[in-house]
Coordinates of C-alpha atoms in Angstrom, one line a residue:
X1 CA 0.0 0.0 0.0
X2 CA 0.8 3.5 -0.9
X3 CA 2.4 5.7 2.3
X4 CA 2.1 8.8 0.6
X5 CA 0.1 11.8 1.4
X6 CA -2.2 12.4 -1.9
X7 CA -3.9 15.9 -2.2
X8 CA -7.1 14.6 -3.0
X9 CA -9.4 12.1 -2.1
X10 CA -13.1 10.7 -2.6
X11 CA -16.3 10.1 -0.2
X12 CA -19.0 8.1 -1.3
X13 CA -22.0 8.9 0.7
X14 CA -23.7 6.5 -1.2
X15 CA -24.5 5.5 -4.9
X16 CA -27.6 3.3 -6.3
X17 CA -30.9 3.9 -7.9
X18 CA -32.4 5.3 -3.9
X19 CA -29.9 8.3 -3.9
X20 CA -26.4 9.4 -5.3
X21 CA -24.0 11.8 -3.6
X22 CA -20.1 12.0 -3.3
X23 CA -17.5 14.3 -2.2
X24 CA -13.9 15.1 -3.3
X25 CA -11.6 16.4 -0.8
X26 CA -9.0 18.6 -1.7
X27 CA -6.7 21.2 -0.2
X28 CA -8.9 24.0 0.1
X29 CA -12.5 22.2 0.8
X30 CA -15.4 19.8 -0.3
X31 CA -16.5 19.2 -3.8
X32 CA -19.8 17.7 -3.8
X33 CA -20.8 15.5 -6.7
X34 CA -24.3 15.4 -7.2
X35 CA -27.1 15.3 -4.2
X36 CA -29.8 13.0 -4.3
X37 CA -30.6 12.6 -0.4
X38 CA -32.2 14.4 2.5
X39 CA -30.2 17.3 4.0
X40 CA -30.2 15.0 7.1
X41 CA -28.9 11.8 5.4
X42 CA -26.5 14.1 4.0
X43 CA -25.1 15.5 7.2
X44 CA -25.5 12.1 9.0
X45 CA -23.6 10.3 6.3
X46 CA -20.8 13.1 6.1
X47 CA -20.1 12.9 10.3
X48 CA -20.2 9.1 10.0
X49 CA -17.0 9.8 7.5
X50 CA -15.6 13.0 10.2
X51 CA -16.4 15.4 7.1
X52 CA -18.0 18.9 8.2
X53 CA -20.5 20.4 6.0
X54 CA -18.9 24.1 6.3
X55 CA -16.0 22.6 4.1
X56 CA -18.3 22.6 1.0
X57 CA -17.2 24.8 -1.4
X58 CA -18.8 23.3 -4.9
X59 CA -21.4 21.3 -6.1
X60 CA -21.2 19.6 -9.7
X61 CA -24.0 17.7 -11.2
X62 CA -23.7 14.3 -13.7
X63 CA -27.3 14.5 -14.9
X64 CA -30.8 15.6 -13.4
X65 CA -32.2 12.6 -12.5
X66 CA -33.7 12.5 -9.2
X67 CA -31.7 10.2 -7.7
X68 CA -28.8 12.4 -8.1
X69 CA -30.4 16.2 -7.6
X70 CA -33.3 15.3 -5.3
X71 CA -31.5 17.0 -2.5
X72 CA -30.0 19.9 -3.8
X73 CA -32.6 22.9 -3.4
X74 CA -32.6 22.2 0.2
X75 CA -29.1 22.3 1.2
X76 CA -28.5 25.0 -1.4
X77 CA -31.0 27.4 1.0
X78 CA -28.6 25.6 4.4
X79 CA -25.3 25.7 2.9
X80 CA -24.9 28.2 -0.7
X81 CA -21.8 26.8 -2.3
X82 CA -20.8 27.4 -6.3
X83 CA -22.8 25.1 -8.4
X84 CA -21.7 23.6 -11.9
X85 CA -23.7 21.8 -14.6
X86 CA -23.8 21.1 -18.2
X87 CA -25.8 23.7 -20.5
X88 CA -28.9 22.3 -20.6
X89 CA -29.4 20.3 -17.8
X90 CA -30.7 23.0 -15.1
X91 CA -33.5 23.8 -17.3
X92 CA -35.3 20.3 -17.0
X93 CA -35.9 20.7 -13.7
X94 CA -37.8 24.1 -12.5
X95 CA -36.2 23.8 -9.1
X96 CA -32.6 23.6 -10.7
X97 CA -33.7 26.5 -13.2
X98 CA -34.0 28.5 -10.2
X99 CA -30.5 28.3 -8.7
X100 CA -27.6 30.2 -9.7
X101 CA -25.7 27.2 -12.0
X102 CA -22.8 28.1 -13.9
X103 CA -23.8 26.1 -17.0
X104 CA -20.0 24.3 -18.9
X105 CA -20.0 22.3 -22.2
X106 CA -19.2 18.9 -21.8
X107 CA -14.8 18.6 -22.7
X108 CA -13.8 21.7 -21.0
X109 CA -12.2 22.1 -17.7
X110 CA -12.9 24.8 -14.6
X111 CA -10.7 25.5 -11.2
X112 CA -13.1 25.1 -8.5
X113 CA -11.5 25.1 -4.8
X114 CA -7.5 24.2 -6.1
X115 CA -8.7 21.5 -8.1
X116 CA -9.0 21.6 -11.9
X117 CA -12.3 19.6 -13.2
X118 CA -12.1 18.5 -16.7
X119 CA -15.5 16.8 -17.9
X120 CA -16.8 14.2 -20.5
X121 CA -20.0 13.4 -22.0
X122 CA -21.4 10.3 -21.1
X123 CA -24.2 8.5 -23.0
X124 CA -27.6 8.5 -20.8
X125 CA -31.1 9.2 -21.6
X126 CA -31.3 12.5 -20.1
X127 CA -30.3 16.5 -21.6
X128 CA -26.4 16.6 -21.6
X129 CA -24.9 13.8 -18.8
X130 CA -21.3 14.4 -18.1
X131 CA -18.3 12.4 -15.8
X132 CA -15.7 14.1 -14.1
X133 CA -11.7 14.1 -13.6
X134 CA -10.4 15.8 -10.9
X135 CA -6.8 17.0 -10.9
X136 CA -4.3 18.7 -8.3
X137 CA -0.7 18.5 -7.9
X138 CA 0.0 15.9 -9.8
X139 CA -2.8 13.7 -8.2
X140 CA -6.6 12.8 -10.0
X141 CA -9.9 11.1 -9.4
X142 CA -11.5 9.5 -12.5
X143 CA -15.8 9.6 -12.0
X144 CA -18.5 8.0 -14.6
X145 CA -21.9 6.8 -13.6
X146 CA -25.4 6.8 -15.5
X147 CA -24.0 5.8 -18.9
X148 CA -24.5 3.1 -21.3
X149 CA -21.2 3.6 -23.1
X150 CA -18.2 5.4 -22.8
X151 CA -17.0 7.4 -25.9
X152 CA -13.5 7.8 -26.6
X153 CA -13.4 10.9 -24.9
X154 CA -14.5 9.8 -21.9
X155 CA -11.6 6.8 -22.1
X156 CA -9.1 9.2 -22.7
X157 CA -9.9 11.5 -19.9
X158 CA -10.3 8.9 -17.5
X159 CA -7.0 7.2 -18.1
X160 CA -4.6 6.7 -15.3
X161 CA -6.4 8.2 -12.6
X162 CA -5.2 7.5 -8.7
X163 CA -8.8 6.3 -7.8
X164 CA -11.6 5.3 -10.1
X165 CA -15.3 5.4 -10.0
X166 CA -16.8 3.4 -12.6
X167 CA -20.4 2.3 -12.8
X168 CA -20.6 -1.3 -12.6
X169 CA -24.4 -1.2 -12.6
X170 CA -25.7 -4.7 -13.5
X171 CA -25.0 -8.4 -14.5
X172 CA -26.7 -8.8 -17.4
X173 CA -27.6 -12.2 -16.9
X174 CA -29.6 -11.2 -13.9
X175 CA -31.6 -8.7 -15.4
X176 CA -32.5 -10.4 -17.6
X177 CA -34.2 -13.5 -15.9
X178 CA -35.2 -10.7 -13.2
X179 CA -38.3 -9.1 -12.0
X180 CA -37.9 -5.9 -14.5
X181 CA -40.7 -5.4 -17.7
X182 CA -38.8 -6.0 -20.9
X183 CA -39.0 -2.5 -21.5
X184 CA -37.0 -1.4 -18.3
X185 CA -34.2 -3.9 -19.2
X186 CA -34.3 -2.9 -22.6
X187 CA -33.4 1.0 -21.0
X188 CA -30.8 -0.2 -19.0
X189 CA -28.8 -2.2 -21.5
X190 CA -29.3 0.2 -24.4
X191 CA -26.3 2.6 -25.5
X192 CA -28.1 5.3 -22.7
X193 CA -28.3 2.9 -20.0
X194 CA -26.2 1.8 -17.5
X195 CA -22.9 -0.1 -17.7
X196 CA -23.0 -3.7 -17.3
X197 CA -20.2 -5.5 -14.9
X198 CA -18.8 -6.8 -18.4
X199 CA -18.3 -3.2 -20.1
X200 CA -17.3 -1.6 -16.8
X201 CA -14.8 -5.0 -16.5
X202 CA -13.3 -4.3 -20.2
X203 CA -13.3 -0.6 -19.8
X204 CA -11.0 -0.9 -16.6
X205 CA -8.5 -3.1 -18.6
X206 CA -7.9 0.4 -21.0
X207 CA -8.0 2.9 -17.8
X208 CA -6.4 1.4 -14.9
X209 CA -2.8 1.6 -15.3
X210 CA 0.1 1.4 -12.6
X211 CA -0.7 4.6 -11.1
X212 CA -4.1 2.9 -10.2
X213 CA -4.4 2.3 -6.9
X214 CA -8.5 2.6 -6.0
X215 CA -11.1 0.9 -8.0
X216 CA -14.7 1.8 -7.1
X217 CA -17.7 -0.1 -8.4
X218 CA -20.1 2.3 -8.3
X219 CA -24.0 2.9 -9.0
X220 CA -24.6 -1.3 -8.0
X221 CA -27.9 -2.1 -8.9
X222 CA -29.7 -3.3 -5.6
X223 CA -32.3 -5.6 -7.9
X224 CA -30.1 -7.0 -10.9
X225 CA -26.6 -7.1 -9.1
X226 CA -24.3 -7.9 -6.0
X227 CA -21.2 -6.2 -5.1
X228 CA -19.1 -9.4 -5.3
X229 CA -20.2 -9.9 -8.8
X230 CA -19.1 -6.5 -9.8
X231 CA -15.6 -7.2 -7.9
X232 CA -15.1 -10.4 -9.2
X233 CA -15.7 -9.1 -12.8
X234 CA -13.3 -6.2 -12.2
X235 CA -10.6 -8.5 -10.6
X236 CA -11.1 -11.0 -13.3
X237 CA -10.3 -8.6 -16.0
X238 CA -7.1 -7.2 -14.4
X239 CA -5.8 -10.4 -13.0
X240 CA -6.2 -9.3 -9.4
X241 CA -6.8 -11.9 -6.4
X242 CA -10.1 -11.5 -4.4
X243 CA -9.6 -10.9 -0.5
X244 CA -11.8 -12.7 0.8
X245 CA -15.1 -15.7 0.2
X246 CA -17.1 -13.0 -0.3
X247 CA -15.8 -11.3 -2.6
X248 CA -16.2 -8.0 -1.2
X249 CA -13.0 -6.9 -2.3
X250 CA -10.0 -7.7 -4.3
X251 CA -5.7 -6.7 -4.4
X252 CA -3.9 -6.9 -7.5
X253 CA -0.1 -7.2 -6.7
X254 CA 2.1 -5.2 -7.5
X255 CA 6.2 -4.9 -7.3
X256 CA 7.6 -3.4 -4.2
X257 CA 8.3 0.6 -5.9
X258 CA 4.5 0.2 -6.9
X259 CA 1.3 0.2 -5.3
X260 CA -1.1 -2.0 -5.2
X261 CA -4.3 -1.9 -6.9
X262 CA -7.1 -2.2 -4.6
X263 CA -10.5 -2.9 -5.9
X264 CA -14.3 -2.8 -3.8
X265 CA -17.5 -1.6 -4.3
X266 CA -19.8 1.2 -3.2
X267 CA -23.0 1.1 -2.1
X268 CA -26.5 2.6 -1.4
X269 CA -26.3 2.5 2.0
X270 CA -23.1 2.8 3.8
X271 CA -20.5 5.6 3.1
X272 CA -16.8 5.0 2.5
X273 CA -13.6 7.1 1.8
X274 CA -11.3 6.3 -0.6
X275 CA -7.9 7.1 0.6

């Protein structure tokens, strides 16, 4: 394991279909990455993690689904921070239209709090979804959920990233003998979707490289997947060894002047920091 002090690092207050929020830490504050809870899950969730909700200095948005902007008006009115989404996507919600967004195009980049955002467009079927890499002294954070594909932009920019959050949403297998309507699976398996454990798998062959040292499973589907199949599928793909029965998490080796790759899943329910 790593022993140095990285300038930036990642809080998943939780991820799933009930409610999406995250926050990167950096040397000047809180970036908050979508909110899709109650102000008071919010709070609870960030003192479970020894975060303090003054240290907010930015909110970003992936899309405007509820899941992930639910929350937002009210701790907007508690806690006014900067707020950053892609033209387009406050509009198609009228309590989003009303706050003060500063609206980006999906492929630039903006400074917020000492840390440089550059952001992708993802493939989802809402206005103008986007992912996120976040970059400070030499350090980054790699962060896609909510798409059915990821274009080559999207590849690129998340390349070689410390930590990385990739949607590992469902196994398709069980979605498809699963309780979901046709229609519903259809959705989620289309091109603006969700990624299955198989794409996110092959996608982290082309973006984890031996600067890697975080792998987050992210955005698990509580119906049509398990953690431990997303791990396995991850740790499968890079040749990594899983930790445990379980599952629950997985090391891929590495020679002594490198770290190790270290691979686990988020969830709905239970926040982690990724170190």
């Amino acid at each position: 394991m790593s022993t140095i002090d990285h300038p930036l690092h990642l809080h998943i207050l939780g991820s799933g279909s009930k409610g999406n929020c995250a926050l990167v830490e950096g040397p000047q504050g809180l970036i908050m990455i979508d909110n899709g809870f109650s102000r008071r899950e919010v709070l609870s969730r960030m003192h479970d993690l020894g975060l303090n909700e003054g240290d907010v200095r930015a909110l970003v948005l992936t899309h405007e689904h509820t899941d992930h902007v639910s929350g937002i008006s009210v701790w907007c009115r508690a806690f006014p921070v900067e707020l950053y989404a892609s033209v387009g996507t406050p509009g198609m919600r009228k309590y989003l239209a009303e706050l003060p967004f500063c609206e980006f195009i999906p492929g630039t980049s903006f400074t917020v709090a000492g840390v440089t955002v550059a952001t992708f467009g993802t493939s989802h079927d809402v206005t103008n979804p986007v992912g996120f890499r976040f970059s400070c002294d030499g350090d980054a954070i790699g962060y896609a959920t909510d798409t059915g594909v990821l274009p080559e932009r999207a590849l690129a920019t998340l390349a070689d990233a410390r930590i990385l959050a990739l949607e590992s949403n469902h196994d398709v297998p069980m979605l498809r003998t699963g309780p979901y309507p046709r229609y519903l699976q259809d959705r989620i398996i289309s091109e603006r979707g969700h990624l299955s454990n198989a794409q996110a798998a092959d996608a982290a062959t082309q973006l984890v490289t031996s600067r890697t040292e975080q792998l987050i499973a992210m955005h698990i589907s509580q119906e049509n997947n398990r953690p431990s199949l997303a791990v396995r599928s991850f740790a499968e793909a890079l040749g990594a060894q899983l930790d445990n029965d379980l599952g629950s998490s997985a090391t891929l080796a590495r020679p002594v002047d490198t770290p190790d790759l270290h691979i686990r899943a988020a969830g709905q329910n239970r926040p982690i920091s990724i170190w």
